[in-house]
């Protein structure tokens, strides 16, 4: 027997055939983690499938099995295969997505000598090949005792001792055992304290609790605090509240006023969250009565869980739940998960980022106590590995996390939910490039599960998929479920249906009246009022593409490419304008081509600048900046948010992150500093993203009975994106944008492939791009694919990144990826490869269905 194995070392990403040693036959199947020789190294790999005939005459042999349970499920293997074909990525890279980061470090083989009396083993060694290494290895194991492979490595630099070890195992001199340690749920202890006497008795004991004034007041404070807390509380909380220490609490325990306990807890990242939540809001037991809209939507979903579909022709397992924030989508996800668990299956709940969706996470925790696993970018490797192991054993029923959570090895996936499905974080913009939303839909199909996408602003493509349940020639087959209204709850009662009013401020008028500042008079007035009332404001800035486009401050016109209508990009110091779609270049104009004004210039604004302006206008306002620079640190999202929520700042200035689903009740003003920045990017998806972010950020205001308003500053008040966002009118936006996409042949009416080349030398990047473009043109011609068009080559909009020059080529057509399949970018065709084969893309980054062309 042979096995096709995906080697999982990052530097060698490929599939290779290996022979199975007789002792492992019957123990190894698809999904198993093994060690294999690779060149001079020993590396880990995942068995992709067993085969009878290897594809090459000479094969090496698998060394060992690392874990008796498969690392990947059959469904995951099928998914990896689909993903590789769909995204043109190497299969090994797709499999790599499904293994937890810590796994390679955890898995190892344990070697031990077989006790046969002193030193007899060496005499019997037959082969000169193994002789010296064997002697050293046995010496080592006899003096040190049993060792792990990685420990032995340190004693054998550049010597392939594993082959020898294998030989010794076969001849019965050594035993080997693969070890993947069980989830390291090292017990962790917390100390808790609780009042042991009636409050009156505690009060009576107060005066003589200590000799010095200091200890007395500490112990009194601690006891008083515990008098107010009926349940066991973590001692660190008591320390924080009273300033006491453990000795003080021990003294109180000695006097039998309190009890100290030690409680064993599992290492569980949820513990931190659920602690805070206990006693809060009572989500756990409260069964809401669904509204009629929720009920109708849920019924369709529940129907899809029935094993026998009424009409198998209609794929009725895919849903799009389209509803504004607060319309009750999360409640539906929870009911669907309950149904999924009732069928004995597990649910995956995808969210853009755990730190930014604490409310959703808490509600799931409350509804499914002890059954939820969190996948979190900030988990330690050990925590992640534990969750992975527990999920694999079927111990977790609900997994919540960002896009990578999709690849948790659950035995029987019955439901996949993607909340805020429009969010770009669902797209992995590094190799292997993939879209977790599209992948989730396919995974649901493979598993026979249900997939629900939820958003207030689904992407055009997602909404289009749901425009007919039968599907269209451009895909589809997704059922649309709509929740058009916010749920009326006490929290929202004052502004029911309550989207905050939006004032559109025409910045051209501001200029005419002599205001050249960042803020309009209206925004300054609104800020002043908010600060006076002791409320909070958010100032939003669209980060992408700030410093770079050129427009007329008189009439709002952005300078566009005469060839392809893409906004041109300003480049200093030469003062040229370049089209990043087709490469057209011109000098910076002196006058506006439309109105003749000389007020034409590039626009640039960063959050530091905005912060400085606020400081200049309102010296006593406390500002907090939330952008890329301030959030690089681990936990910084939480820190910034908790500072702002605790009202330690009055004005929060930030970029895209602000738009996500946060509930900030004191925020009564959202100022959008310049709404049109995102509209003038050379990217067919720019309008969609701008609409999303403007809609979402506007929704941050007025989340409480205090009400709220939005001030939206723009130079293009008549633009359909601005109009639709201000009116929170998704339907209007969708109709306009879909029409525009149809006219220009962009998705969903065609598919795109984006190919990018990066190089330190601008000329090399350009010539490489020209070379590939010529080849692509030839392929299009020779394969008679006139429906596929070539756009570019051109420098990317963000033309330099980390010192590298970027060039790109776009292919557009009904199935542009098929043009590349099995091709080598050097020109030689490769046979039979499901994707571009290893090395075939020659340094090109190839993205199928990209979400941005910048
Ligand atoms: P979304 O996920 O669409 O933002 P949620 O599910 O969070 O909406 O619902 C918004 C609020 O309304 C939450 O506080 C939730 O507890 C509450 N809610 C949801 N459904 C109902 C219902 N049927 N009756 C009363 N309150 C509800
Ligand atoms: Zn152009
Ligand atoms: Zn003009």
PDB file of N, CA and C and ligand atoms in Angstrom, residues 552 554-555 557 592 594-595 597, ligand 3:
ATOM      1  N   UNK A 552     -11.874  68.207  -7.168  1.00  0.00           N
ATOM      2  CA  UNK A 552     -12.109  69.639  -7.179  1.00  0.00           C
ATOM      3  C   UNK A 552     -12.955  70.023  -5.978  1.00  0.00           C
ATOM      4  N   UNK A 554     -14.395  72.728  -5.533  1.00  0.00           N
ATOM      5  CA  UNK A 554     -15.469  73.609  -5.968  1.00  0.00           C
ATOM      6  C   UNK A 554     -16.693  72.765  -6.334  1.00  0.00           C
ATOM      7  N   UNK A 555     -16.493  71.746  -7.183  1.00  0.00           N
ATOM      8  CA  UNK A 555     -17.641  70.988  -7.695  1.00  0.00           C
ATOM      9  C   UNK A 555     -17.631  69.518  -7.285  1.00  0.00           C
ATOM     10  N   UNK A 557     -15.830  67.086  -8.325  1.00  0.00           N
ATOM     11  CA  UNK A 557     -15.397  66.132  -9.349  1.00  0.00           C
ATOM     12  C   UNK A 557     -14.046  65.500  -8.999  1.00  0.00           C
ATOM     13  N   UNK A 592      -9.826  72.406 -12.782  1.00  0.00           N
ATOM     14  CA  UNK A 592     -10.814  71.341 -12.815  1.00  0.00           C
ATOM     15  C   UNK A 592     -11.338  71.165 -14.242  1.00  0.00           C
ATOM     16  N   UNK A 594     -14.016  70.054 -15.235  1.00  0.00           N
ATOM     17  CA  UNK A 594     -15.458  70.264 -15.344  1.00  0.00           C
ATOM     18  C   UNK A 594     -15.834  71.727 -15.139  1.00  0.00           C
ATOM     19  N   UNK A 595     -15.397  72.341 -14.031  1.00  0.00           N
ATOM     20  CA  UNK A 595     -15.863  73.695 -13.748  1.00  0.00           C
ATOM     21  C   UNK A 595     -14.776  74.748 -13.913  1.00  0.00           C
ATOM     22  N   UNK A 597     -12.317  75.464 -12.029  1.00  0.00           N
ATOM     23  CA  UNK A 597     -11.777  76.027 -10.795  1.00  0.00           C
ATOM     24  C   UNK A 597     -10.330  75.595 -10.587  1.00  0.00           C
TER      25      UNK A 597
HETATM   26 ZN1  LIG B   3     -14.658  71.477 -10.507  1.00  0.00          ZN
END
